C-alpha positions in Angstrom: 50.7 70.0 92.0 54.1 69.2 89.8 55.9 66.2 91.4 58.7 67.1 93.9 62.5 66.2 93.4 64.1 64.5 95.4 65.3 66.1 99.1 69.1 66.6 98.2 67.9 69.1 95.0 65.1 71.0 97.3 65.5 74.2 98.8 63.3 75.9 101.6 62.2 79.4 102.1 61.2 80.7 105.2 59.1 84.0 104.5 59.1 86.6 107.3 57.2 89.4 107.9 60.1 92.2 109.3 60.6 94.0 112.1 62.6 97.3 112.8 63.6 95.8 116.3 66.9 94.0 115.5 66.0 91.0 118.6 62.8 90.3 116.3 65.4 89.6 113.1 67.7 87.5 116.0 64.7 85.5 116.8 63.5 84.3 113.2 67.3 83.6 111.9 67.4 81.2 115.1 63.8 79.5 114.3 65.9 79.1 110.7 68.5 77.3 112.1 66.3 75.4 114.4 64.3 74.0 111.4 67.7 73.9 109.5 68.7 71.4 111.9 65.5 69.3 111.8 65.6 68.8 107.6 69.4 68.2 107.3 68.5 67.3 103.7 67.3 70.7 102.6 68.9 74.0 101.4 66.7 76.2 103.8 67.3 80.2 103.5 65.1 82.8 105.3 64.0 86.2 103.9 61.8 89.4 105.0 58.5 91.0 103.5 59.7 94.4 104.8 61.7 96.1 107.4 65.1 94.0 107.4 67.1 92.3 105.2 67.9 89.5 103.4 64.6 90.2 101.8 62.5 87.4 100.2 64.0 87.5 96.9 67.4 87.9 98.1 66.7 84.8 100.1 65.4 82.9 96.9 68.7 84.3 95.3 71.0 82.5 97.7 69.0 78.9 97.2 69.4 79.0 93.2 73.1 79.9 94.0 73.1 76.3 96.0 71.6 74.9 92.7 68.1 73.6 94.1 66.0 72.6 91.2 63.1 73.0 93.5 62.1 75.4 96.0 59.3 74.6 99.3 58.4 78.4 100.4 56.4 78.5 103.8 55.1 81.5 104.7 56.2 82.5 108.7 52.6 83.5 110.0 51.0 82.4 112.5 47.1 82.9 110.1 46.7 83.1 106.7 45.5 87.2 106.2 46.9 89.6 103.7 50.4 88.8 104.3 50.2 84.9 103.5 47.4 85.1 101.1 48.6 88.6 98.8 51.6 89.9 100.0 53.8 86.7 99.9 52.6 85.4 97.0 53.0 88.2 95.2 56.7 88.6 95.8 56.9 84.7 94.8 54.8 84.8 92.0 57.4 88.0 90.6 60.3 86.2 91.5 58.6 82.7 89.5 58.0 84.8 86.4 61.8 85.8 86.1 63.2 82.4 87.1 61.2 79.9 85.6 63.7 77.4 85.6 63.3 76.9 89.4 59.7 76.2 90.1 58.4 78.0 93.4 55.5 75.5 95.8 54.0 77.8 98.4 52.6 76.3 101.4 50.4 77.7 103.7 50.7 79.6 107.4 50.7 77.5 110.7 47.2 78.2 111.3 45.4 76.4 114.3 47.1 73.3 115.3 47.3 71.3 118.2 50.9 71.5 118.7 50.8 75.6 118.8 47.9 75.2 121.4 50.2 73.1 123.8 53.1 75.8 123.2 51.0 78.2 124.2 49.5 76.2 127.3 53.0 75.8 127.8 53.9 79.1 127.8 51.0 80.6 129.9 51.6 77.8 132.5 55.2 78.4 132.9 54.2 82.3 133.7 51.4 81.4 136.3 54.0 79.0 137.7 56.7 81.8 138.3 53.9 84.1 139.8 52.6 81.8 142.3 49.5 79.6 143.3 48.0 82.0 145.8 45.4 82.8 143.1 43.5 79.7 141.4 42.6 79.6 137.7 39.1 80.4 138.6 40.4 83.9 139.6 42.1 84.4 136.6 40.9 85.9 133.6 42.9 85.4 130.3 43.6 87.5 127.1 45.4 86.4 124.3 46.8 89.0 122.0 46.6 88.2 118.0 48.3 91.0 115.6 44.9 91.9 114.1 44.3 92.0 110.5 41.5 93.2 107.9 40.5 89.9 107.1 38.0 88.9 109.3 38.7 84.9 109.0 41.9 85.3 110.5 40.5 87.7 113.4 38.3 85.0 114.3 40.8 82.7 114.2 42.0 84.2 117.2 38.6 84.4 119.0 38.7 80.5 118.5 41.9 80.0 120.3 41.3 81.9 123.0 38.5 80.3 123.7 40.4 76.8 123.3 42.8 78.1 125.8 40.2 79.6 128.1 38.3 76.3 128.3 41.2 74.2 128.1 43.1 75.6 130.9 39.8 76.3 132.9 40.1 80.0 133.6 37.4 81.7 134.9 36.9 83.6 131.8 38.9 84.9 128.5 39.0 87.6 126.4 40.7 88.5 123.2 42.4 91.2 122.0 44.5 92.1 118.7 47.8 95.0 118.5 45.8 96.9 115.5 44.2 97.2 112.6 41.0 95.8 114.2 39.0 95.7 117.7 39.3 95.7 120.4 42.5 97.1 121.0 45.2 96.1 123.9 44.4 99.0 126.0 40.8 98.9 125.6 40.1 95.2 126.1 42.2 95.5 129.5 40.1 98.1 130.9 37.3 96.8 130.5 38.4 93.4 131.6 39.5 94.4 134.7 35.7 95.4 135.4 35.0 91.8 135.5 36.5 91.4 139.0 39.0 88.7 138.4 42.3 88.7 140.9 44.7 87.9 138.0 45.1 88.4 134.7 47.0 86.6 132.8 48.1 88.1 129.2 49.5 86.4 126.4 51.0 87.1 123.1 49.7 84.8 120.1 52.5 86.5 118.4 55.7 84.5 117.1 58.6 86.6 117.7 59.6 90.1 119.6 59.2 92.8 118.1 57.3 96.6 117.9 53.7 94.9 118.4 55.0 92.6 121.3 56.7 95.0 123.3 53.7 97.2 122.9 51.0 94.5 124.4 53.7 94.5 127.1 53.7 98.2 127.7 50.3 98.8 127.6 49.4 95.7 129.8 52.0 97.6 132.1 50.5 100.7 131.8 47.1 98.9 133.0 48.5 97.2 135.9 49.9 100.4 137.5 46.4 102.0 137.8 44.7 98.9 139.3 46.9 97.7 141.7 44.6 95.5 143.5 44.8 93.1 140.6 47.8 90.8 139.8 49.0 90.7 135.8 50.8 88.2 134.9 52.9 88.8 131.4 53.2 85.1 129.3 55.4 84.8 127.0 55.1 84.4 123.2 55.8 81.6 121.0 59.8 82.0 120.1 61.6 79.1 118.9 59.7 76.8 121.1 60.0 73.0 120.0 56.5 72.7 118.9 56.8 75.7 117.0 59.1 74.3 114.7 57.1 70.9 115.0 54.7 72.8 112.9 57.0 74.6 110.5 58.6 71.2 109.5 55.0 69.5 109.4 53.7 72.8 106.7 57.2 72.0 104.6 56.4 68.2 104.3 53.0 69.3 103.7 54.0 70.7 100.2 56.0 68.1 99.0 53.4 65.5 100.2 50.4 67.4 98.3 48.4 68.1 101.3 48.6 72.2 101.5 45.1 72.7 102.4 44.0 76.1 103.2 40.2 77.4 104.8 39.0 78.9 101.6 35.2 78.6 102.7 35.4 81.9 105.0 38.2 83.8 102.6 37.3 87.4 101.9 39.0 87.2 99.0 37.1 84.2 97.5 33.1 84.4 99.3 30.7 87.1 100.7 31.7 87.8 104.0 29.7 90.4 105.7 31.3 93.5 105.6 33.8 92.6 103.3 32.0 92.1 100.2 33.6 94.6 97.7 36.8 92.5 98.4 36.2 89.4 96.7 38.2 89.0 93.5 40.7 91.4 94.3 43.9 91.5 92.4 46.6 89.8 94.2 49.5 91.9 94.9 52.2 93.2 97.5 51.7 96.4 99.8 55.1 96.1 100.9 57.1 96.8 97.8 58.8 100.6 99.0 60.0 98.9 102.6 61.5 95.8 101.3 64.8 96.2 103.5 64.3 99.2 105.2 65.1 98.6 108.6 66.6 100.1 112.1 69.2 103.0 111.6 68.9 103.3 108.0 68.0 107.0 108.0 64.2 105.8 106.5 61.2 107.5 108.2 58.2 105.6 106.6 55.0 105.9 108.9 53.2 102.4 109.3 50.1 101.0 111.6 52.6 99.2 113.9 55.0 97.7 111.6 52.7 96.6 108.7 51.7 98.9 105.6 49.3 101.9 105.4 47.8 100.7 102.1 45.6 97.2 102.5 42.7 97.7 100.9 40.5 99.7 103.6 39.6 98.0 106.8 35.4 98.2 106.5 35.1 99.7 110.8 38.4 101.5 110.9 36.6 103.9 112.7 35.3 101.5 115.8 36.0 103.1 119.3 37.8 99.6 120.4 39.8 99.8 117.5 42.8 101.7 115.5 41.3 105.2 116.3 42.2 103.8 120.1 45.4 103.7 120.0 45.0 106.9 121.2 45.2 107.4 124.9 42.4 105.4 127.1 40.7 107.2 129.8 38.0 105.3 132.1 
């Protein structure tokens, strides 16, 4: 990688993914400001993929205006699937070709790190403590929500910190479940958790701000709860602005200039033969995001998604499994 100007000459850009829920926009602008105020130094702008404006390039627009000669772009995931590995890059890679002047470095998505683990301990333990100690950990089962994605590495990315968490935290078992595009589902994976006979179960989002998907796990755990009243839920909350949060986001910016942007490229679909996904290796890199780039709430647009990503990935090999998109259809036991 190119050597990196000094910090008064660098800008940073935060990449988001979008939501239509105005609080989900609220909630990234203020993890901009809070990583703002930990690099004084930098420029630091944030954009969207889709759904809400400024979009990416409009954010990349507003750093050349400050006259950075470099620009640090970090993509605002929490793993690296098809938004931090295509979609993101492609959008940068446009804007690089028509602005070559300004060279873009891409670093790489938050990914498992300690720091997120003991946010999320943090956050879980903070909704036990509110519910009570009547029920010990042993009682309590735990399910940790990812967003799902078609890329498998990234799926069982959130298998692994589950299982962390479970272990970690010593509750008497863990499950994990994703908001779409693979299985098991939210609904699903609570109904058939709650044939495990555990007193409490404790849900939590591995999801970074508010938004369509979040409010959804909520819903649905809701939904759960009211037809088995004879066991406690507990809703955690998700990852927001907390401290170590932006810990990591400062860490993956100081990664780039530093030269240590390492990604996990053994178990990429897009590079090796995964099982399942073999006919995806090689694929051209590109965005599926293009015709919602700013679209967002009350603009009069009625473009029908999978939650609030895109309808045309490349196709999802077991779209079809009973524990996964098909489900979002009612549940009956």
């Amino acid at each position: 990688m190119s050597q990196i100007t000094t910090v008064n000459k660098i800008g940073v850009m935060i990449c988001g993914h979008g939501s239509r829920d105005p609080e989900a926009c609220r909630e990234f602008d203020g993890l901009v400001a809070s990583v703002q105020a930990r690099l004084e130094g930098h420029k630091i702008e944030g954009g969207f993929l889709e759904f809400a404006r400024p979009i990416i390039s409009e954010g990349l627009d507003a750093l050349r205006a400050q006259h950075v000669r470099e620009i640090l772009a970090v993509p605002a995931m929490l793993f690296a699937a098809g938004h931090a590995k295509n979609d993101i890059p492609s959008v940068l890679n446009t804007y690089q070709a028509q602005h070559e002047t300004v060279p873009i470095h891409y670093g790489r998505a938050l990914g498992i790190e300690p720091a997120l683990l003991k946010a999320a301990e943090r956050r879980i333990t903070d909704a036990i403590e509110r519910a009570g100690a009547h029920i010990s950990r042993h009682d309590t089962l735990l399910v940790v929500v990812g967003r799902g994605a078609s890329d498998p590495d990234a799926n069982a990315n959130m298998a692994k910190v589950m299982r962390m968490l479970w272990e970690g935290m010593g509750f008497g078992w863990g499950e994990v479940a994703y908001s779409g595009v693979t299985f098991p589902l939210v609904e699903p994976a609570l109904l058939r958790a709650v044939r495990l006979g555990f007193k409490r179960i404790v849900v939590f989002p591995w999801f970074l701000f508010t938004g369509v998907l979040v409010k959804r796990v909520y819903g649905l755990t809701d939904k759960v709860a009211a037809s088995h009243q004879d066991i406690e839920f507990v809703r955690a909350g998700y990852f927001n602005d907390h401290p170590l949060v932006v810990d990591t986001f400062v860490r993956r910016i100081e990664e780039i200039r530093t030269g240590d942007n390492l990604m996990n490229c053994k178990l990429c679909k897009y590079r090796e033969q995964i099982p399942g996904f073999e006919d995806q290796v090689g694929l051209a890199q590109m965005s599926h995001h293009h015709h919602v780039e700013g679209i967002g709430v009350g603009d009069g647009h009625t473009h029908t998604h999978h939650g609030e990503g895109g309808g045309h990935h490349h196709p999802y090999p077991h779209e079809d499994h009973p524990l996964g998109p098909v489900s979002l259809k009612p549940v009956h036991d």
